[in-house]
PDB file of C-alpha atoms in Angstrom:
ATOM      1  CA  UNK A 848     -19.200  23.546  14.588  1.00 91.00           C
ATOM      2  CA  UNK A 849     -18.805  22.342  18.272  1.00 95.00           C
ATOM      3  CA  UNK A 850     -15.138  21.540  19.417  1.00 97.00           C
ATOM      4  CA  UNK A 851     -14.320  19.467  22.624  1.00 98.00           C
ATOM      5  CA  UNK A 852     -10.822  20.071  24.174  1.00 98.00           C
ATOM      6  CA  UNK A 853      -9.604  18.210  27.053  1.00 98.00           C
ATOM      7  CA  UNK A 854      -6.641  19.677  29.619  1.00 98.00           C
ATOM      8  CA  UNK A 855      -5.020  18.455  32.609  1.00 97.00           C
ATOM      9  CA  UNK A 856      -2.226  16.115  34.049  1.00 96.00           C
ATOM     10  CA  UNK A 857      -0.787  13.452  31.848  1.00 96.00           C
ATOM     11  CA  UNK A 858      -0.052  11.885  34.542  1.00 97.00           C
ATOM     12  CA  UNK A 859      -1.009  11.297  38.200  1.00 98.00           C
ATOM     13  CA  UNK A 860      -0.304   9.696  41.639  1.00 97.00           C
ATOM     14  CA  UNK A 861      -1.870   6.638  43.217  1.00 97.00           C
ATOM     15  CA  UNK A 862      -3.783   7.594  45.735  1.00 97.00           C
ATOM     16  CA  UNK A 863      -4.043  11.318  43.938  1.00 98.00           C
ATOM     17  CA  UNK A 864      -7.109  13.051  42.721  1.00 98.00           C
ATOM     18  CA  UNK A 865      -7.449  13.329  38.617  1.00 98.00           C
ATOM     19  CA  UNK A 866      -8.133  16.382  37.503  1.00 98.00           C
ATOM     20  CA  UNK A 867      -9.425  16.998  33.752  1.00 98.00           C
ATOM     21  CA  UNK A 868     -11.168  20.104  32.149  1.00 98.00           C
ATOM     22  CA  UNK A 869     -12.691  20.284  29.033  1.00 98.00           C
ATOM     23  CA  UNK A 870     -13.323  23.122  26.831  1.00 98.00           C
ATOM     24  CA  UNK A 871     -15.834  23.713  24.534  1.00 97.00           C
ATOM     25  CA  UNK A 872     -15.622  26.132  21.482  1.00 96.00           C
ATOM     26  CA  UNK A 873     -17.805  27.032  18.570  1.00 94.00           C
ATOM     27  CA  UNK A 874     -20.983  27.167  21.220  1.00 92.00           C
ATOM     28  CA  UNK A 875     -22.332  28.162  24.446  1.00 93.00           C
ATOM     29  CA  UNK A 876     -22.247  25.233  26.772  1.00 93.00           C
ATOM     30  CA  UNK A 877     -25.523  26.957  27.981  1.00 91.00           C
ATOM     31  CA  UNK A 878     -27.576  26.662  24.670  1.00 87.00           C
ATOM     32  CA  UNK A 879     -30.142  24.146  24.014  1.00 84.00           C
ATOM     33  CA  UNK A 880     -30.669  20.893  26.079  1.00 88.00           C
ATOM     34  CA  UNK A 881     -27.827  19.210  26.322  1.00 93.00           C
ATOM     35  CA  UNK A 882     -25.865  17.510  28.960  1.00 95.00           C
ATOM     36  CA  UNK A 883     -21.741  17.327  28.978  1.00 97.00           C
ATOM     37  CA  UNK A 884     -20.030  14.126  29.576  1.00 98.00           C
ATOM     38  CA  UNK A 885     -16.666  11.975  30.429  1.00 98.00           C
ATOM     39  CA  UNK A 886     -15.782   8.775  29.258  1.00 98.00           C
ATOM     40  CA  UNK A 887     -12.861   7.188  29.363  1.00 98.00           C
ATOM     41  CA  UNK A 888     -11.040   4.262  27.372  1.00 98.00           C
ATOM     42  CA  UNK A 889      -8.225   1.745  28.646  1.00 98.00           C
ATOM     43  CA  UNK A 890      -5.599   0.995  26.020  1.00 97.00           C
ATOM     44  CA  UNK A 891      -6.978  -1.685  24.170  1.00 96.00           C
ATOM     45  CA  UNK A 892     -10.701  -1.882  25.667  1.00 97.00           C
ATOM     46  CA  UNK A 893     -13.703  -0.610  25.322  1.00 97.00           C
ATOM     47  CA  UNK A 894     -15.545   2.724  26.243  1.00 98.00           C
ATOM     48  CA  UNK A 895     -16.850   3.467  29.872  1.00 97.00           C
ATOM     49  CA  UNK A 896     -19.295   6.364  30.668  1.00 97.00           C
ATOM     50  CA  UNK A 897     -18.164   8.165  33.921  1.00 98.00           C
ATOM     51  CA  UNK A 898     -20.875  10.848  34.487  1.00 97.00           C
ATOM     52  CA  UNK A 899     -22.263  13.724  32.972  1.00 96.00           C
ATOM     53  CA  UNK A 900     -23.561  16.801  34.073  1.00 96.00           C
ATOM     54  CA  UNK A 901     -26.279  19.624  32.859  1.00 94.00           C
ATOM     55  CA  UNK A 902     -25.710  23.462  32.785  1.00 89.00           C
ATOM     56  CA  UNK A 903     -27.744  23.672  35.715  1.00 89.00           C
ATOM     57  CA  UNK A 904     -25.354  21.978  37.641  1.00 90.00           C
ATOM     58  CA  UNK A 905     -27.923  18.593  37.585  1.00 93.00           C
ATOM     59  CA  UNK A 906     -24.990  15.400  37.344  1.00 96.00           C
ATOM     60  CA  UNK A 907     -25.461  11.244  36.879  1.00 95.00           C
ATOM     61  CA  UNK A 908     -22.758   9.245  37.664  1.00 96.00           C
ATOM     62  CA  UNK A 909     -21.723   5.639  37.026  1.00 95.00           C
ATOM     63  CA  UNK A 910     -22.816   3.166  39.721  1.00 94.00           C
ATOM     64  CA  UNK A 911     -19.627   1.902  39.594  1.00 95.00           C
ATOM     65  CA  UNK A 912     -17.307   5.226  39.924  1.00 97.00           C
ATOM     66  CA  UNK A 913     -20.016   7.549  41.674  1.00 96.00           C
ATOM     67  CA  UNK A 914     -18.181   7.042  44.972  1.00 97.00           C
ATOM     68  CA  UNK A 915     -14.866   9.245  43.567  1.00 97.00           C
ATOM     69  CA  UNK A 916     -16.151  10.871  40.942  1.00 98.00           C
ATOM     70  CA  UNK A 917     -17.471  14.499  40.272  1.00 98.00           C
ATOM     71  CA  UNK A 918     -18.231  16.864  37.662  1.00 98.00           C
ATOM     72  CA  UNK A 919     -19.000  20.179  37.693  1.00 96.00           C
ATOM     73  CA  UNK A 920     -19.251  23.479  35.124  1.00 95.00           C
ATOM     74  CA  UNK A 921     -18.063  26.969  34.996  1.00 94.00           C
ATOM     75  CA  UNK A 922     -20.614  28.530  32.263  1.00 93.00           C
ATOM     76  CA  UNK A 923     -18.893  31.844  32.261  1.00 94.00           C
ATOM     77  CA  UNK A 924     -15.535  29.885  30.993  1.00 96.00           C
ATOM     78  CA  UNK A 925     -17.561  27.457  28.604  1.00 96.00           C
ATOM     79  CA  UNK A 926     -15.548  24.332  30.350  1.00 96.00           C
ATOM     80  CA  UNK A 927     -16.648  21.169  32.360  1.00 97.00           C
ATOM     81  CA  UNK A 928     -14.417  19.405  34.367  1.00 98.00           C
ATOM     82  CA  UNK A 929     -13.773  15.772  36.119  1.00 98.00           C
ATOM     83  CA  UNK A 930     -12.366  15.174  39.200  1.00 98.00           C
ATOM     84  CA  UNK A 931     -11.242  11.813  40.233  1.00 98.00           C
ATOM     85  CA  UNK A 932     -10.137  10.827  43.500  1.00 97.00           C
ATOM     86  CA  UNK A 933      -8.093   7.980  44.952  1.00 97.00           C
ATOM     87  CA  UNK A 934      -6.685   6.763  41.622  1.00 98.00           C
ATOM     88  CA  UNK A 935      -5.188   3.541  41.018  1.00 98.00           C
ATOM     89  CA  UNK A 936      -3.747   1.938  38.085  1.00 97.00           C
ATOM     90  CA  UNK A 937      -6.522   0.545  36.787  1.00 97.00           C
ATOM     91  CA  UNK A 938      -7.977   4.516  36.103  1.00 98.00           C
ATOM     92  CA  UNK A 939      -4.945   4.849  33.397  1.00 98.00           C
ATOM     93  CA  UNK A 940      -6.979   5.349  30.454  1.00 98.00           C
ATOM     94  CA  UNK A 941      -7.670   7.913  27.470  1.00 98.00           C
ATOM     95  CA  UNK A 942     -10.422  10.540  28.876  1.00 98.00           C
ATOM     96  CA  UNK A 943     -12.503  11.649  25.999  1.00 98.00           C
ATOM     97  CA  UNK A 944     -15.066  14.457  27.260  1.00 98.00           C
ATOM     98  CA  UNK A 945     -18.028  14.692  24.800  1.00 98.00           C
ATOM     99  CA  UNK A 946     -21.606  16.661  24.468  1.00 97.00           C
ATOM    100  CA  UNK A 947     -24.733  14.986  25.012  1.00 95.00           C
ATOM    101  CA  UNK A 948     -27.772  14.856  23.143  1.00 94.00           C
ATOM    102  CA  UNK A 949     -31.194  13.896  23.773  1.00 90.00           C
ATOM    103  CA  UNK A 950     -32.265  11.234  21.377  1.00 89.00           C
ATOM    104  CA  UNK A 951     -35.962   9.810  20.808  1.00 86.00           C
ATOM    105  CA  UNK A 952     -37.985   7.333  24.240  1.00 80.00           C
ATOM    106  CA  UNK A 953     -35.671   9.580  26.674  1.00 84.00           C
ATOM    107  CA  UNK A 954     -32.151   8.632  25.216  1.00 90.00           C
ATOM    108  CA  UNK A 955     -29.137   9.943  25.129  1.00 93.00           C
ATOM    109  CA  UNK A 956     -26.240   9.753  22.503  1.00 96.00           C
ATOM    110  CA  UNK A 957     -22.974  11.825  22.022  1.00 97.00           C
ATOM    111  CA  UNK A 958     -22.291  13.814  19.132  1.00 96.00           C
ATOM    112  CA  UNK A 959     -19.033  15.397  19.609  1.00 97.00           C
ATOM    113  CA  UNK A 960     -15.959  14.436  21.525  1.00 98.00           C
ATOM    114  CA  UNK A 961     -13.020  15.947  22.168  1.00 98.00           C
ATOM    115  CA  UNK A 962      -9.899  13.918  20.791  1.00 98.00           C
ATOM    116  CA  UNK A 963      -8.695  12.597  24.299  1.00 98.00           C
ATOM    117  CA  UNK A 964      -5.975  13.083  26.962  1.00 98.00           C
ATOM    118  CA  UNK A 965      -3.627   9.958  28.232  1.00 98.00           C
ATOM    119  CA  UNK A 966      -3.915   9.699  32.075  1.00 98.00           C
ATOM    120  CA  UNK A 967      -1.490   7.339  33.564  1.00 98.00           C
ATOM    121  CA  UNK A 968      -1.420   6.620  36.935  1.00 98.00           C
ATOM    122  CA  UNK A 969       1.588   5.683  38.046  1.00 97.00           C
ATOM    123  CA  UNK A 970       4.037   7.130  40.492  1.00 95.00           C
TER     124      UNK A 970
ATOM    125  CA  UNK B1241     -27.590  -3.216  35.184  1.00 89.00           C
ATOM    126  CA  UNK B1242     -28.396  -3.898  31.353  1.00 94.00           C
ATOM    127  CA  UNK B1243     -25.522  -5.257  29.315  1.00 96.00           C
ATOM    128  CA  UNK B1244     -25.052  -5.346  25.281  1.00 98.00           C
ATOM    129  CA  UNK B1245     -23.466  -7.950  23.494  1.00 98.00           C
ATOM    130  CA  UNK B1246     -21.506  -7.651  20.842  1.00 98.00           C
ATOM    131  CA  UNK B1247     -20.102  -9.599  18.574  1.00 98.00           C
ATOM    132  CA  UNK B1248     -15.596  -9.423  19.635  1.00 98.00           C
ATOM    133  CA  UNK B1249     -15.068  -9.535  15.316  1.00 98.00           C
ATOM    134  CA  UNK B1250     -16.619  -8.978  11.914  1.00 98.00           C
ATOM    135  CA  UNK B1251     -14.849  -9.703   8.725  1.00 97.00           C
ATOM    136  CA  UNK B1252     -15.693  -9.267   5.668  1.00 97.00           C
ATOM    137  CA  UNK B1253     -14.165  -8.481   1.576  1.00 97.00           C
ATOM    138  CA  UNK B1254     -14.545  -5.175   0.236  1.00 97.00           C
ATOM    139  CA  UNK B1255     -17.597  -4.428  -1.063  1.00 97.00           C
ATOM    140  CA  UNK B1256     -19.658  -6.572   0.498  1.00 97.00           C
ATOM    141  CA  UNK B1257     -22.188  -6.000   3.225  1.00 98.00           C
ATOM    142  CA  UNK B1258     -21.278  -6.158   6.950  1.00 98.00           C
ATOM    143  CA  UNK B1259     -23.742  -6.851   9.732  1.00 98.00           C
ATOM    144  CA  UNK B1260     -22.926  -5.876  13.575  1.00 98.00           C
ATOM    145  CA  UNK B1261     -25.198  -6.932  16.132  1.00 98.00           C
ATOM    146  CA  UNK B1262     -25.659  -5.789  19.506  1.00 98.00           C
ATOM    147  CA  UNK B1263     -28.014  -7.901  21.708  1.00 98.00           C
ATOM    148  CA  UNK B1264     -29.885  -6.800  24.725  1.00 97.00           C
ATOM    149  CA  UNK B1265     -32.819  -7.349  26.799  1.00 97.00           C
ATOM    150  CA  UNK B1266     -35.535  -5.928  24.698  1.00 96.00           C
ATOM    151  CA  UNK B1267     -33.551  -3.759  23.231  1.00 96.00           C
ATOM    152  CA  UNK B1268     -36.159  -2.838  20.733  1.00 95.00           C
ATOM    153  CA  UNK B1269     -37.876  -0.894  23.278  1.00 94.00           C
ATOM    154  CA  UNK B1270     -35.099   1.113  23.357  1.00 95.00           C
ATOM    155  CA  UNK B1271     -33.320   3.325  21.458  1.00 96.00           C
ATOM    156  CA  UNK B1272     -29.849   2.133  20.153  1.00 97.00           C
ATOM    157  CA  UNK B1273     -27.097   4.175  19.002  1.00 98.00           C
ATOM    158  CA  UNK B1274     -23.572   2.959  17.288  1.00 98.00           C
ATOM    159  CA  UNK B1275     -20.007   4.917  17.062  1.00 98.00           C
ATOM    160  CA  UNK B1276     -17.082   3.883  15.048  1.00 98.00           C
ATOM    161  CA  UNK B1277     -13.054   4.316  16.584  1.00 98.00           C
ATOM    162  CA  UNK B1278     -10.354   4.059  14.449  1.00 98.00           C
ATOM    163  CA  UNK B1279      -7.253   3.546  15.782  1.00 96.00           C
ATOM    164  CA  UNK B1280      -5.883   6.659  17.698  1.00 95.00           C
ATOM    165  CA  UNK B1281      -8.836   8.169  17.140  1.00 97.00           C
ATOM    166  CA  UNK B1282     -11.980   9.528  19.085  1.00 98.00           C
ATOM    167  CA  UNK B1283     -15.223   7.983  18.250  1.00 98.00           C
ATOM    168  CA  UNK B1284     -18.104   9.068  15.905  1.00 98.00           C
ATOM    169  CA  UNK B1285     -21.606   8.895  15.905  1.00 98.00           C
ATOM    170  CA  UNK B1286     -22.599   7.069  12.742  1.00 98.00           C
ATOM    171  CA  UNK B1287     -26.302   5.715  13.717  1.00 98.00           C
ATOM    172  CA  UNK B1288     -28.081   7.612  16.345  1.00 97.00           C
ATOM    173  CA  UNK B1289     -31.688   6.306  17.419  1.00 97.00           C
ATOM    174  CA  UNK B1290     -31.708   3.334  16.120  1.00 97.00           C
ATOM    175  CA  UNK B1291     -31.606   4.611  12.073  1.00 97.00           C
ATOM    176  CA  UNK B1292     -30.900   7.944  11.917  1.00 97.00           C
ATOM    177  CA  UNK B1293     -27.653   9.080  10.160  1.00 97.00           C
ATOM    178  CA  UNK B1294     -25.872  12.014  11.195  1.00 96.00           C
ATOM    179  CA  UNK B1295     -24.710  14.765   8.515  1.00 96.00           C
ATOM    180  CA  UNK B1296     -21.711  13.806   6.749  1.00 95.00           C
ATOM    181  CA  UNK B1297     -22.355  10.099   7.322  1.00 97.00           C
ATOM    182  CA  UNK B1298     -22.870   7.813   3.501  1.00 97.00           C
ATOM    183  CA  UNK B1299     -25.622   6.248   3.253  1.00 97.00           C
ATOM    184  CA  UNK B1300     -23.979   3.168   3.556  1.00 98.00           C
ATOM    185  CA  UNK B1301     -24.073   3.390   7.103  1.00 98.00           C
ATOM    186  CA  UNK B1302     -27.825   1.821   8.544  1.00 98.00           C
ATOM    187  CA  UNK B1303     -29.487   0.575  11.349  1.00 98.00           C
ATOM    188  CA  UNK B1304     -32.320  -1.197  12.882  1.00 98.00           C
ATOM    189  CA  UNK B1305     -33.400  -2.751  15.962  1.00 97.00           C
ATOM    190  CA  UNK B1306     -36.389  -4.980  16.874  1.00 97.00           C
ATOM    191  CA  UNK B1307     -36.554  -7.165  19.928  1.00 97.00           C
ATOM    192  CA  UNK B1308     -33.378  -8.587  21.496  1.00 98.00           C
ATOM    193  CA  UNK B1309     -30.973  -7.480  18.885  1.00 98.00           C
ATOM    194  CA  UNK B1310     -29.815  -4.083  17.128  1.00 98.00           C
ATOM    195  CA  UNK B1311     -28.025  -4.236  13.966  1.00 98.00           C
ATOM    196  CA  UNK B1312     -25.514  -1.462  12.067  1.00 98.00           C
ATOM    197  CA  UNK B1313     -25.984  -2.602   8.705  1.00 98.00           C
ATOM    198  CA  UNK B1314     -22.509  -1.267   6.502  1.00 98.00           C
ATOM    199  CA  UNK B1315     -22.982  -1.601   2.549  1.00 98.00           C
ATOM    200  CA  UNK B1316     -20.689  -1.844  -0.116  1.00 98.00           C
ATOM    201  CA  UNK B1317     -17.220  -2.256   2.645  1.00 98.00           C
ATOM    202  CA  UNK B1318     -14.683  -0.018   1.897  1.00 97.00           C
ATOM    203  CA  UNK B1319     -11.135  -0.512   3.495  1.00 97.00           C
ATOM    204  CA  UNK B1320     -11.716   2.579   5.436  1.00 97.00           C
ATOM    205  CA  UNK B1321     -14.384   1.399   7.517  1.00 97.00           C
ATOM    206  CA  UNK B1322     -11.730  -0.644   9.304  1.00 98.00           C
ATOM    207  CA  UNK B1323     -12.519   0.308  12.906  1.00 98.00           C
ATOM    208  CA  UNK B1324     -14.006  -0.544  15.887  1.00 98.00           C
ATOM    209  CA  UNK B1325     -17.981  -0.402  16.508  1.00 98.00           C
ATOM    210  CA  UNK B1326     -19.646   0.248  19.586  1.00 98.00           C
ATOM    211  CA  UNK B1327     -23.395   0.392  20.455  1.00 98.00           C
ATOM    212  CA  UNK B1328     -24.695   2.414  23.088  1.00 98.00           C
ATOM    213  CA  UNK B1329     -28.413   2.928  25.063  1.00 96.00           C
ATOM    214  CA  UNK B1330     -29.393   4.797  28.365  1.00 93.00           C
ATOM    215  CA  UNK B1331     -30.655   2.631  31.077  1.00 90.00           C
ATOM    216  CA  UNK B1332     -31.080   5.669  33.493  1.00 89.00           C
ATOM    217  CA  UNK B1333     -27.174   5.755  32.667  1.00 92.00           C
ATOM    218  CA  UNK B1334     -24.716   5.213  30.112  1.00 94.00           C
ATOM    219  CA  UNK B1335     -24.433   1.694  28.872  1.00 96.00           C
ATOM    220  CA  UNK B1336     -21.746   0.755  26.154  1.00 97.00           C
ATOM    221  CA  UNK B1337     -21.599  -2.501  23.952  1.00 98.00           C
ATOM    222  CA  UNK B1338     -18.293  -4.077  24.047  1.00 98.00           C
ATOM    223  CA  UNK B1339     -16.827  -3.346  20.665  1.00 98.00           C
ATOM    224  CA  UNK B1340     -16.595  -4.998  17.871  1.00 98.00           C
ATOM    225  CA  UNK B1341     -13.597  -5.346  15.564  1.00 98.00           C
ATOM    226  CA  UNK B1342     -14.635  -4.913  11.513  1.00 98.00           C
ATOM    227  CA  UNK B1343     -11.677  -5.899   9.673  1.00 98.00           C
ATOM    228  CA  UNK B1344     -11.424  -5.804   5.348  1.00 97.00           C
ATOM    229  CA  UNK B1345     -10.348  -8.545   4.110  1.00 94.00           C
TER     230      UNK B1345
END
């Protein structure tokens, strides 16, 4: 059974890079075909993909975050992590990192999540 | 960038049937995936391209999707499927319904 654990700050600057890394047990993050992902969740809304990136190092982004985001992966430790930059308030949110798998027509769809970290931004 | 609608609330009495929809342009052509959050909670996969269930899902959880809308289909409501419903498709990215609230009455 895959396991997803996030790490990092609870809490970070304005103007500060977020830094998250996620941990994967129960797995290689190197077998089969997936991809590794971020999303995050403001209190009370809804879900918003941030990127995700393969084991060959291959990343998407969100059009609307791809400017401070990026993701990267250290095989040999099984983690991904997510690095943020230039925070503001409106990045406090719950970060949920999750794997990716490929679904049928060339989708994607996320089977496992980790049980997500509180980032506030605030200083 | 393609956007899904959903529905902000669904109620309905236990043991009825609930219906969630999640429009989108042509969204049949694509395939459509739903996740349910309870409160405090990470989400989980409970309909993955379009009608597939994953293990340990009940059968009470189905889906289907033809044309503009996508529908998670919930049998016989039990209070514990009180919780927040998201779709989700890839559009050469990520792209996340709204949410949509099922309450039991």
């Amino acid at each position: 059974q895959v396991q997803l654990q996030e790490s990092g700050p609870g809490l970070v600057k304005p103007s500060q890079t977020l830094s998250l890394t996620c941990t994967v047990s129960g797995g290689s993050i190197s077998s089969g075909s997936y991809y590794w992902s971020w999303i995050r969740q403001p209190a009370g809304k809804g879900l918003e993909w941030i990127g995700r990136i393969y084991t060959s190092g291959s990343t998407n982004y969100n059009p609307s975050l791809k400017s401070r985001v990026t993701i990267s992966v250290d095989t040999s430790k099984n983690q991904f992590s997510l690095k943020l930059s230039s925070v503001t308030a409106a990045d406090t949110a719950v970060y949920y990192c999750a794997r990716v798998t490929p679904g049928n027509d060339y989708s994607y769809y996320f089977d496992y999540w980790g049980q997500g970290t509180l980032v506030t931004v605030s200083s | 960038s393609y956007v899904l609608t959903q529905p902000p609330s669904v109620s309905v009495a236990p043991g009825q049937t609930a219906r969630i929809t999640c429009g989108g342009n042509n969204i049949g052509s694509k395939s459509v995936h739903w996740y349910q959050q309870k409160p405090g909670q990470a989400p989980v996969l409970v309909v993955y391209d379009d009608s597939d269930r994953p293990s340990g899902i009940p059968e009470r959880f189905s889906g289907s999707n033809s044309g503009n809308t996508a529908t998670l289909t919930i049998s016989r409501v039990e209070a514990g499927d009180e919780a927040d419903y998201y779709c989700q498709v890839w559009d050469s990215e990520v792209v996340f319904g709204g949410g949509t609230k099922l309450t039991v009455l």
